């Protein structure tokens, strides 16, 4: 069995080290003897026949314009159908915004998303830059945010977690990110997965279940280094808040 990772717009939507999330997913699979195949899906590229985990990183407004256009129609509909069928997804910042209904930049027409998330994002006047710590169902998560977009979740959409340090979705409602089925959205760059191994393993397990059709229990790994990196990032976030 091979877990297929669909890296959406890896060449253009890949800022602030977001490719580290692909490395974390593939390495934690490899340490367990699980095969993965990462397929980069660019503008104009077809989707592979099966995608078990989507990753969609961050990018500036300019990149989002072309990507938004490419996602409209059959491509976005297929991604949405995959999420409904249980595929996993991690979307970060600009990618997160385009998994919602739309992102409204400062000086461009609103960019339509694919409505996986019942959410709308609007560029704000302030740029949120800094370390973020949130409390979530995967425990404490730590990352780094750099966005002017303010995301507001629809009433039925769960956030990824509650902000403890940082600004999160919009700096007002104390929420960060979103979760719909196995699709996660967040503003956590960093990259987020290497310092949050529980989240990485949850995505990996969801992707494997999508690939083989039954739930799996992943063997534990020696996460002392990940835990030390996590603790150091949380300490820095609290100290510099
Ligand atoms: N253009 C979006 C914003 O600034 C996303 C930026 C990013 O992906 N870091 O909110």
PDB file of C-alpha atoms and ligand atoms in Angstrom:
ATOM      1  CA  UNK A   1       0.000   0.000   0.000  1.00  0.00           C
ATOM      2  CA  UNK A   2       1.298   3.462  -0.905  1.00  0.00           C
ATOM      3  CA  UNK A   3      -0.119   6.643   0.641  1.00  0.00           C
ATOM      4  CA  UNK A   4      -0.510   9.262  -2.088  1.00  0.00           C
ATOM      5  CA  UNK A   5       0.194  12.832  -0.990  1.00  0.00           C
ATOM      6  CA  UNK A   6      -1.174  15.469  -3.364  1.00  0.00           C
ATOM      7  CA  UNK A   7       0.936  18.607  -2.947  1.00  0.00           C
ATOM      8  CA  UNK A   8      -1.267  21.370  -4.302  1.00  0.00           C
ATOM      9  CA  UNK A   9       0.728  24.076  -6.132  1.00  0.00           C
ATOM     10  CA  UNK A  10       3.979  23.053  -4.429  1.00  0.00           C
ATOM     11  CA  UNK A  11       6.043  25.279  -6.705  1.00  0.00           C
ATOM     12  CA  UNK A  12       4.077  28.469  -6.056  1.00  0.00           C
ATOM     13  CA  UNK A  13       2.241  28.027  -2.729  1.00  0.00           C
ATOM     14  CA  UNK A  14       5.258  27.167  -0.586  1.00  0.00           C
ATOM     15  CA  UNK A  15       6.403  30.022   1.637  1.00  0.00           C
ATOM     16  CA  UNK A  16       7.841  30.192   5.176  1.00  0.00           C
ATOM     17  CA  UNK A  17       9.115  26.616   5.024  1.00  0.00           C
ATOM     18  CA  UNK A  18       5.765  24.948   4.381  1.00  0.00           C
ATOM     19  CA  UNK A  19       7.488  22.179   2.381  1.00  0.00           C
ATOM     20  CA  UNK A  20       8.688  20.916   5.783  1.00  0.00           C
ATOM     21  CA  UNK A  21       5.198  19.476   6.231  1.00  0.00           C
ATOM     22  CA  UNK A  22       5.704  17.149   3.262  1.00  0.00           C
ATOM     23  CA  UNK A  23       9.058  16.076   4.724  1.00  0.00           C
ATOM     24  CA  UNK A  24       7.503  15.377   8.138  1.00  0.00           C
ATOM     25  CA  UNK A  25       4.664  13.291   6.682  1.00  0.00           C
ATOM     26  CA  UNK A  26       6.894  11.230   4.386  1.00  0.00           C
ATOM     27  CA  UNK A  27       9.631  10.708   6.993  1.00  0.00           C
ATOM     28  CA  UNK A  28       7.262   9.579   9.767  1.00  0.00           C
ATOM     29  CA  UNK A  29       5.743   7.130   7.283  1.00  0.00           C
ATOM     30  CA  UNK A  30       9.188   5.902   6.192  1.00  0.00           C
ATOM     31  CA  UNK A  31      10.282   5.300   9.808  1.00  0.00           C
ATOM     32  CA  UNK A  32       7.308   2.925  10.043  1.00  0.00           C
ATOM     33  CA  UNK A  33       8.010   1.184   6.739  1.00  0.00           C
ATOM     34  CA  UNK A  34       5.008   2.841   5.056  1.00  0.00           C
ATOM     35  CA  UNK A  35       5.475   3.842   1.398  1.00  0.00           C
ATOM     36  CA  UNK A  36       4.360   7.293   0.243  1.00  0.00           C
ATOM     37  CA  UNK A  37       4.248   8.942  -3.155  1.00  0.00           C
ATOM     38  CA  UNK A  38       4.224  12.751  -3.294  1.00  0.00           C
ATOM     39  CA  UNK A  39       2.659  14.183  -6.454  1.00  0.00           C
ATOM     40  CA  UNK A  40       3.072  17.922  -7.000  1.00  0.00           C
ATOM     41  CA  UNK A  41      -0.080  19.288  -8.651  1.00  0.00           C
ATOM     42  CA  UNK A  42       0.603  22.584 -10.428  1.00  0.00           C
ATOM     43  CA  UNK A  43      -1.514  24.969 -12.452  1.00  0.00           C
ATOM     44  CA  UNK A  44      -3.053  23.046 -15.355  1.00  0.00           C
ATOM     45  CA  UNK A  45      -1.976  19.663 -13.925  1.00  0.00           C
ATOM     46  CA  UNK A  46      -4.547  16.875 -13.542  1.00  0.00           C
ATOM     47  CA  UNK A  47      -5.102  15.289 -10.128  1.00  0.00           C
ATOM     48  CA  UNK A  48      -3.749  11.744  -9.646  1.00  0.00           C
ATOM     49  CA  UNK A  49      -6.364   8.969  -9.742  1.00  0.00           C
ATOM     50  CA  UNK A  50      -6.266   8.754  -5.921  1.00  0.00           C
ATOM     51  CA  UNK A  51      -5.086  11.262  -3.339  1.00  0.00           C
ATOM     52  CA  UNK A  52      -5.074  10.200   0.330  1.00  0.00           C
ATOM     53  CA  UNK A  53      -3.616  13.376   1.857  1.00  0.00           C
ATOM     54  CA  UNK A  54      -3.707  16.834   0.302  1.00  0.00           C
ATOM     55  CA  UNK A  55      -1.188  19.487   1.351  1.00  0.00           C
ATOM     56  CA  UNK A  56      -1.802  23.102   0.316  1.00  0.00           C
ATOM     57  CA  UNK A  57       0.756  25.646   1.610  1.00  0.00           C
ATOM     58  CA  UNK A  58       0.889  29.391   1.872  1.00  0.00           C
ATOM     59  CA  UNK A  59       1.508  31.943  -0.851  1.00  0.00           C
ATOM     60  CA  UNK A  60       1.190  35.658  -1.408  1.00  0.00           C
ATOM     61  CA  UNK A  61      -1.966  37.257  -2.822  1.00  0.00           C
ATOM     62  CA  UNK A  62      -0.395  37.347  -6.316  1.00  0.00           C
ATOM     63  CA  UNK A  63       0.078  33.558  -6.409  1.00  0.00           C
ATOM     64  CA  UNK A  64      -3.394  33.011  -5.034  1.00  0.00           C
ATOM     65  CA  UNK A  65      -5.009  34.703  -8.060  1.00  0.00           C
ATOM     66  CA  UNK A  66      -3.786  32.126 -10.600  1.00  0.00           C
ATOM     67  CA  UNK A  67      -4.279  29.223  -8.179  1.00  0.00           C
ATOM     68  CA  UNK A  68      -7.848  30.281  -7.397  1.00  0.00           C
ATOM     69  CA  UNK A  69      -8.629  30.305 -11.126  1.00  0.00           C
ATOM     70  CA  UNK A  70      -7.078  26.846 -11.610  1.00  0.00           C
ATOM     71  CA  UNK A  71      -9.139  25.379  -8.779  1.00  0.00           C
ATOM     72  CA  UNK A  72     -12.497  26.361 -10.242  1.00  0.00           C
ATOM     73  CA  UNK A  73     -14.561  23.665 -11.955  1.00  0.00           C
ATOM     74  CA  UNK A  74     -13.719  19.959 -12.093  1.00  0.00           C
ATOM     75  CA  UNK A  75     -10.421  20.180 -10.192  1.00  0.00           C
ATOM     76  CA  UNK A  76     -11.899  21.840  -7.125  1.00  0.00           C
ATOM     77  CA  UNK A  77     -14.998  19.655  -7.281  1.00  0.00           C
ATOM     78  CA  UNK A  78     -12.817  16.510  -7.280  1.00  0.00           C
ATOM     79  CA  UNK A  79     -10.824  17.728  -4.255  1.00  0.00           C
ATOM     80  CA  UNK A  80     -14.066  18.505  -2.438  1.00  0.00           C
ATOM     81  CA  UNK A  81     -15.458  15.046  -3.266  1.00  0.00           C
ATOM     82  CA  UNK A  82     -12.239  13.439  -1.981  1.00  0.00           C
ATOM     83  CA  UNK A  83     -12.618  15.307   1.322  1.00  0.00           C
ATOM     84  CA  UNK A  84     -16.240  14.151   1.578  1.00  0.00           C
ATOM     85  CA  UNK A  85     -14.964  10.593   0.997  1.00  0.00           C
ATOM     86  CA  UNK A  86     -12.541  10.884   3.906  1.00  0.00           C
ATOM     87  CA  UNK A  87      -9.293  12.048   2.307  1.00  0.00           C
ATOM     88  CA  UNK A  88      -7.126  14.057   4.683  1.00  0.00           C
ATOM     89  CA  UNK A  89      -5.885  17.584   4.032  1.00  0.00           C
ATOM     90  CA  UNK A  90      -3.615  20.084   5.678  1.00  0.00           C
ATOM     91  CA  UNK A  91      -4.026  23.604   4.303  1.00  0.00           C
ATOM     92  CA  UNK A  92      -1.948  26.534   5.539  1.00  0.00           C
ATOM     93  CA  UNK A  93      -2.622  30.272   5.259  1.00  0.00           C
ATOM     94  CA  UNK A  94      -3.143  31.089   1.539  1.00  0.00           C
ATOM     95  CA  UNK A  95      -4.079  27.452   0.880  1.00  0.00           C
ATOM     96  CA  UNK A  96      -6.437  27.484   3.884  1.00  0.00           C
ATOM     97  CA  UNK A  97      -8.109  30.634   2.579  1.00  0.00           C
ATOM     98  CA  UNK A  98      -8.774  29.021  -0.825  1.00  0.00           C
ATOM     99  CA  UNK A  99     -10.343  25.957   0.807  1.00  0.00           C
ATOM    100  CA  UNK A 100     -13.011  28.390   2.040  1.00  0.00           C
ATOM    101  CA  UNK A 101     -15.693  30.114  -0.055  1.00  0.00           C
ATOM    102  CA  UNK A 102     -13.464  33.031  -1.079  1.00  0.00           C
ATOM    103  CA  UNK A 103     -10.505  35.235  -0.198  1.00  0.00           C
ATOM    104  CA  UNK A 104     -10.924  38.980  -0.717  1.00  0.00           C
ATOM    105  CA  UNK A 105      -7.451  40.580  -1.220  1.00  0.00           C
ATOM    106  CA  UNK A 106      -6.802  44.316  -0.777  1.00  0.00           C
ATOM    107  CA  UNK A 107      -6.385  45.284  -4.397  1.00  0.00           C
ATOM    108  CA  UNK A 108      -7.935  42.514  -6.497  1.00  0.00           C
ATOM    109  CA  UNK A 109     -11.331  40.991  -7.206  1.00  0.00           C
ATOM    110  CA  UNK A 110     -12.503  38.403  -4.628  1.00  0.00           C
ATOM    111  CA  UNK A 111     -10.794  35.049  -5.284  1.00  0.00           C
ATOM    112  CA  UNK A 112     -13.237  32.118  -5.273  1.00  0.00           C
ATOM    113  CA  UNK A 113     -12.227  29.102  -3.180  1.00  0.00           C
ATOM    114  CA  UNK A 114     -13.607  25.551  -3.326  1.00  0.00           C
ATOM    115  CA  UNK A 115     -15.876  25.732  -0.245  1.00  0.00           C
ATOM    116  CA  UNK A 116     -14.513  22.744   1.635  1.00  0.00           C
ATOM    117  CA  UNK A 117     -14.648  25.062   4.626  1.00  0.00           C
ATOM    118  CA  UNK A 118     -17.701  27.210   5.336  1.00  0.00           C
ATOM    119  CA  UNK A 119     -15.475  30.233   5.802  1.00  0.00           C
ATOM    120  CA  UNK A 120     -14.721  33.615   4.246  1.00  0.00           C
ATOM    121  CA  UNK A 121     -11.348  35.418   4.425  1.00  0.00           C
ATOM    122  CA  UNK A 122     -10.851  39.140   3.907  1.00  0.00           C
ATOM    123  CA  UNK A 123      -7.522  41.001   3.787  1.00  0.00           C
ATOM    124  CA  UNK A 124      -7.221  43.225   6.852  1.00  0.00           C
ATOM    125  CA  UNK A 125      -5.268  46.424   7.450  1.00  0.00           C
ATOM    126  CA  UNK A 126      -2.795  44.803   9.865  1.00  0.00           C
ATOM    127  CA  UNK A 127      -0.383  41.962   9.158  1.00  0.00           C
ATOM    128  CA  UNK A 128      -0.351  39.329  11.905  1.00  0.00           C
ATOM    129  CA  UNK A 129       3.250  38.164  12.308  1.00  0.00           C
ATOM    130  CA  UNK A 130       4.475  36.079  15.221  1.00  0.00           C
ATOM    131  CA  UNK A 131       4.542  32.829  17.127  1.00  0.00           C
ATOM    132  CA  UNK A 132       1.257  31.047  17.803  1.00  0.00           C
ATOM    133  CA  UNK A 133       0.270  28.486  20.445  1.00  0.00           C
ATOM    134  CA  UNK A 134      -3.200  26.943  20.389  1.00  0.00           C
ATOM    135  CA  UNK A 135      -5.057  24.321  22.402  1.00  0.00           C
ATOM    136  CA  UNK A 136      -6.689  21.653  20.231  1.00  0.00           C
ATOM    137  CA  UNK A 137      -7.958  18.064  20.208  1.00  0.00           C
ATOM    138  CA  UNK A 138      -4.352  17.101  19.307  1.00  0.00           C
ATOM    139  CA  UNK A 139      -3.134  18.906  22.439  1.00  0.00           C
ATOM    140  CA  UNK A 140      -0.993  22.025  22.356  1.00  0.00           C
ATOM    141  CA  UNK A 141       0.059  23.066  18.828  1.00  0.00           C
ATOM    142  CA  UNK A 142       2.742  25.629  18.019  1.00  0.00           C
ATOM    143  CA  UNK A 143       3.531  27.495  14.809  1.00  0.00           C
ATOM    144  CA  UNK A 144       4.287  30.852  13.236  1.00  0.00           C
ATOM    145  CA  UNK A 145       1.781  33.142  11.539  1.00  0.00           C
ATOM    146  CA  UNK A 146       2.303  35.741   8.815  1.00  0.00           C
ATOM    147  CA  UNK A 147      -0.961  36.847   7.217  1.00  0.00           C
ATOM    148  CA  UNK A 148      -3.166  39.871   6.684  1.00  0.00           C
ATOM    149  CA  UNK A 149      -6.183  37.737   5.836  1.00  0.00           C
ATOM    150  CA  UNK A 150      -8.889  37.570   8.486  1.00  0.00           C
ATOM    151  CA  UNK A 151     -10.868  34.332   8.401  1.00  0.00           C
ATOM    152  CA  UNK A 152     -14.387  34.020   9.776  1.00  0.00           C
ATOM    153  CA  UNK A 153     -15.887  30.546  10.208  1.00  0.00           C
ATOM    154  CA  UNK A 154     -19.509  29.675   9.477  1.00  0.00           C
ATOM    155  CA  UNK A 155     -21.574  28.770  12.555  1.00  0.00           C
ATOM    156  CA  UNK A 156     -21.332  24.995  12.003  1.00  0.00           C
ATOM    157  CA  UNK A 157     -17.598  24.866  11.223  1.00  0.00           C
ATOM    158  CA  UNK A 158     -15.255  23.817  14.028  1.00  0.00           C
ATOM    159  CA  UNK A 159     -11.976  25.691  14.531  1.00  0.00           C
ATOM    160  CA  UNK A 160      -8.717  23.764  14.672  1.00  0.00           C
ATOM    161  CA  UNK A 161      -8.217  25.106  18.167  1.00  0.00           C
ATOM    162  CA  UNK A 162      -8.342  27.961  20.647  1.00  0.00           C
ATOM    163  CA  UNK A 163      -5.649  30.650  20.586  1.00  0.00           C
ATOM    164  CA  UNK A 164      -3.428  30.806  23.675  1.00  0.00           C
ATOM    165  CA  UNK A 165      -0.639  32.968  22.151  1.00  0.00           C
ATOM    166  CA  UNK A 166      -0.905  34.910  18.878  1.00  0.00           C
ATOM    167  CA  UNK A 167      -3.780  36.186  16.703  1.00  0.00           C
ATOM    168  CA  UNK A 168      -5.156  33.144  14.827  1.00  0.00           C
ATOM    169  CA  UNK A 169      -8.048  33.395  12.333  1.00  0.00           C
ATOM    170  CA  UNK A 170      -8.891  37.044  12.895  1.00  0.00           C
ATOM    171  CA  UNK A 171      -7.413  38.302  16.165  1.00  0.00           C
ATOM    172  CA  UNK A 172     -10.874  38.727  17.637  1.00  0.00           C
ATOM    173  CA  UNK A 173     -12.818  35.489  18.255  1.00  0.00           C
ATOM    174  CA  UNK A 174      -9.956  33.514  19.816  1.00  0.00           C
ATOM    175  CA  UNK A 175     -10.211  30.803  17.159  1.00  0.00           C
ATOM    176  CA  UNK A 176      -7.439  29.448  14.962  1.00  0.00           C
ATOM    177  CA  UNK A 177      -7.912  27.377  11.841  1.00  0.00           C
ATOM    178  CA  UNK A 178     -10.762  25.083  10.866  1.00  0.00           C
ATOM    179  CA  UNK A 179     -11.635  21.391  10.702  1.00  0.00           C
ATOM    180  CA  UNK A 180     -14.142  19.717   8.396  1.00  0.00           C
ATOM    181  CA  UNK A 181     -14.084  15.899   8.376  1.00  0.00           C
ATOM    182  CA  UNK A 182     -10.354  15.065   7.844  1.00  0.00           C
ATOM    183  CA  UNK A 183      -9.528  18.421   6.289  1.00  0.00           C
ATOM    184  CA  UNK A 184      -7.618  20.877   8.482  1.00  0.00           C
ATOM    185  CA  UNK A 185      -6.958  24.538   7.833  1.00  0.00           C
ATOM    186  CA  UNK A 186      -4.655  26.808   9.807  1.00  0.00           C
ATOM    187  CA  UNK A 187      -2.385  29.839   9.784  1.00  0.00           C
ATOM    188  CA  UNK A 188       0.451  27.815  11.351  1.00  0.00           C
ATOM    189  CA  UNK A 189       3.615  28.077   9.290  1.00  0.00           C
ATOM    190  CA  UNK A 190       6.884  26.982  10.818  1.00  0.00           C
ATOM    191  CA  UNK A 191       6.489  24.420   9.347  1.00  0.00           C
ATOM    192  CA  UNK A 192       3.796  23.197  11.622  1.00  0.00           C
ATOM    193  CA  UNK A 193       4.089  19.384  11.386  1.00  0.00           C
ATOM    194  CA  UNK A 194       7.711  18.723  12.453  1.00  0.00           C
ATOM    195  CA  UNK A 195       7.083  20.325  15.879  1.00  0.00           C
ATOM    196  CA  UNK A 196       3.617  18.780  16.311  1.00  0.00           C
ATOM    197  CA  UNK A 197       4.078  15.005  15.771  1.00  0.00           C
ATOM    198  CA  UNK A 198       0.622  14.056  17.102  1.00  0.00           C
ATOM    199  CA  UNK A 199      -0.965  16.154  14.358  1.00  0.00           C
ATOM    200  CA  UNK A 200       1.361  14.654  11.741  1.00  0.00           C
ATOM    201  CA  UNK A 201       0.488  11.104  12.790  1.00  0.00           C
ATOM    202  CA  UNK A 202      -3.241  11.904  12.832  1.00  0.00           C
ATOM    203  CA  UNK A 203      -3.024  13.120   9.206  1.00  0.00           C
ATOM    204  CA  UNK A 204      -0.933  10.083   8.232  1.00  0.00           C
ATOM    205  CA  UNK A 205      -3.377   7.654   9.877  1.00  0.00           C
ATOM    206  CA  UNK A 206      -6.335   9.360   8.154  1.00  0.00           C
ATOM    207  CA  UNK A 207      -4.515   9.109   4.811  1.00  0.00           C
ATOM    208  CA  UNK A 208      -3.762   5.410   5.319  1.00  0.00           C
ATOM    209  CA  UNK A 209      -7.403   4.730   6.258  1.00  0.00           C
ATOM    210  CA  UNK A 210      -8.465   6.483   3.042  1.00  0.00           C
ATOM    211  CA  UNK A 211      -6.009   4.323   1.071  1.00  0.00           C
ATOM    212  CA  UNK A 212      -6.910   0.906   2.545  1.00  0.00           C
ATOM    213  CA  UNK A 213     -10.484   1.482   3.717  1.00  0.00           C
ATOM    214  CA  UNK A 214      -9.946   0.639   7.388  1.00  0.00           C
ATOM    215  CA  UNK A 215      -8.607   2.452  10.447  1.00  0.00           C
ATOM    216  CA  UNK A 216      -4.997   1.920  11.514  1.00  0.00           C
ATOM    217  CA  UNK A 217      -3.051   2.266  14.746  1.00  0.00           C
ATOM    218  CA  UNK A 218       0.409   3.741  14.040  1.00  0.00           C
ATOM    219  CA  UNK A 219       3.380   2.359  15.971  1.00  0.00           C
ATOM    220  CA  UNK A 220       4.810   5.020  18.319  1.00  0.00           C
ATOM    221  CA  UNK A 221       8.100   6.690  17.379  1.00  0.00           C
ATOM    222  CA  UNK A 222      10.882   8.138  19.548  1.00  0.00           C
ATOM    223  CA  UNK A 223       9.673  11.766  19.572  1.00  0.00           C
ATOM    224  CA  UNK A 224      12.194  13.194  22.034  1.00  0.00           C
ATOM    225  CA  UNK A 225      13.682  15.557  19.434  1.00  0.00           C
ATOM    226  CA  UNK A 226      10.246  16.657  18.182  1.00  0.00           C
ATOM    227  CA  UNK A 227       9.144  17.241  21.770  1.00  0.00           C
ATOM    228  CA  UNK A 228      12.238  19.321  22.501  1.00  0.00           C
ATOM    229  CA  UNK A 229      11.669  21.425  19.363  1.00  0.00           C
ATOM    230  CA  UNK A 230       8.002  21.857  20.319  1.00  0.00           C
ATOM    231  CA  UNK A 231       8.836  22.916  23.899  1.00  0.00           C
ATOM    232  CA  UNK A 232      11.479  25.357  22.708  1.00  0.00           C
ATOM    233  CA  UNK A 233       9.039  26.956  20.245  1.00  0.00           C
ATOM    234  CA  UNK A 234       6.324  27.253  22.911  1.00  0.00           C
ATOM    235  CA  UNK A 235       8.807  28.779  25.391  1.00  0.00           C
ATOM    236  CA  UNK A 236       9.866  31.335  22.756  1.00  0.00           C
ATOM    237  CA  UNK A 237       6.249  32.118  21.862  1.00  0.00           C
ATOM    238  CA  UNK A 238       5.312  32.768  25.498  1.00  0.00           C
ATOM    239  CA  UNK A 239       8.481  34.773  26.203  1.00  0.00           C
ATOM    240  CA  UNK A 240       8.086  36.998  23.124  1.00  0.00           C
ATOM    241  CA  UNK A 241       4.278  37.449  23.235  1.00  0.00           C
TER     242      UNK A 241
HETATM  243  N1  LIG B   1      -2.173  36.286   1.092  1.00  0.00           N
HETATM  244  C1  LIG B   1      -2.623  35.721   2.337  1.00  0.00           C
HETATM  245  C2  LIG B   1      -2.541  36.706   3.522  1.00  0.00           C
HETATM  246  O1  LIG B   1      -1.635  37.508   3.568  1.00  0.00           O
HETATM  247  C3  LIG B   1      -1.855  34.490   2.689  1.00  0.00           C
HETATM  248  C4  LIG B   1      -0.385  34.733   3.001  1.00  0.00           C
HETATM  249  C5  LIG B   1       0.328  33.451   3.361  1.00  0.00           C
HETATM  250  O2  LIG B   1       0.045  32.396   2.804  1.00  0.00           O
HETATM  251  N2  LIG B   1       1.283  33.536   4.330  1.00  0.00           N
HETATM  252  O3  LIG B   1      -3.373  36.584   4.429  1.00  0.00           O
END
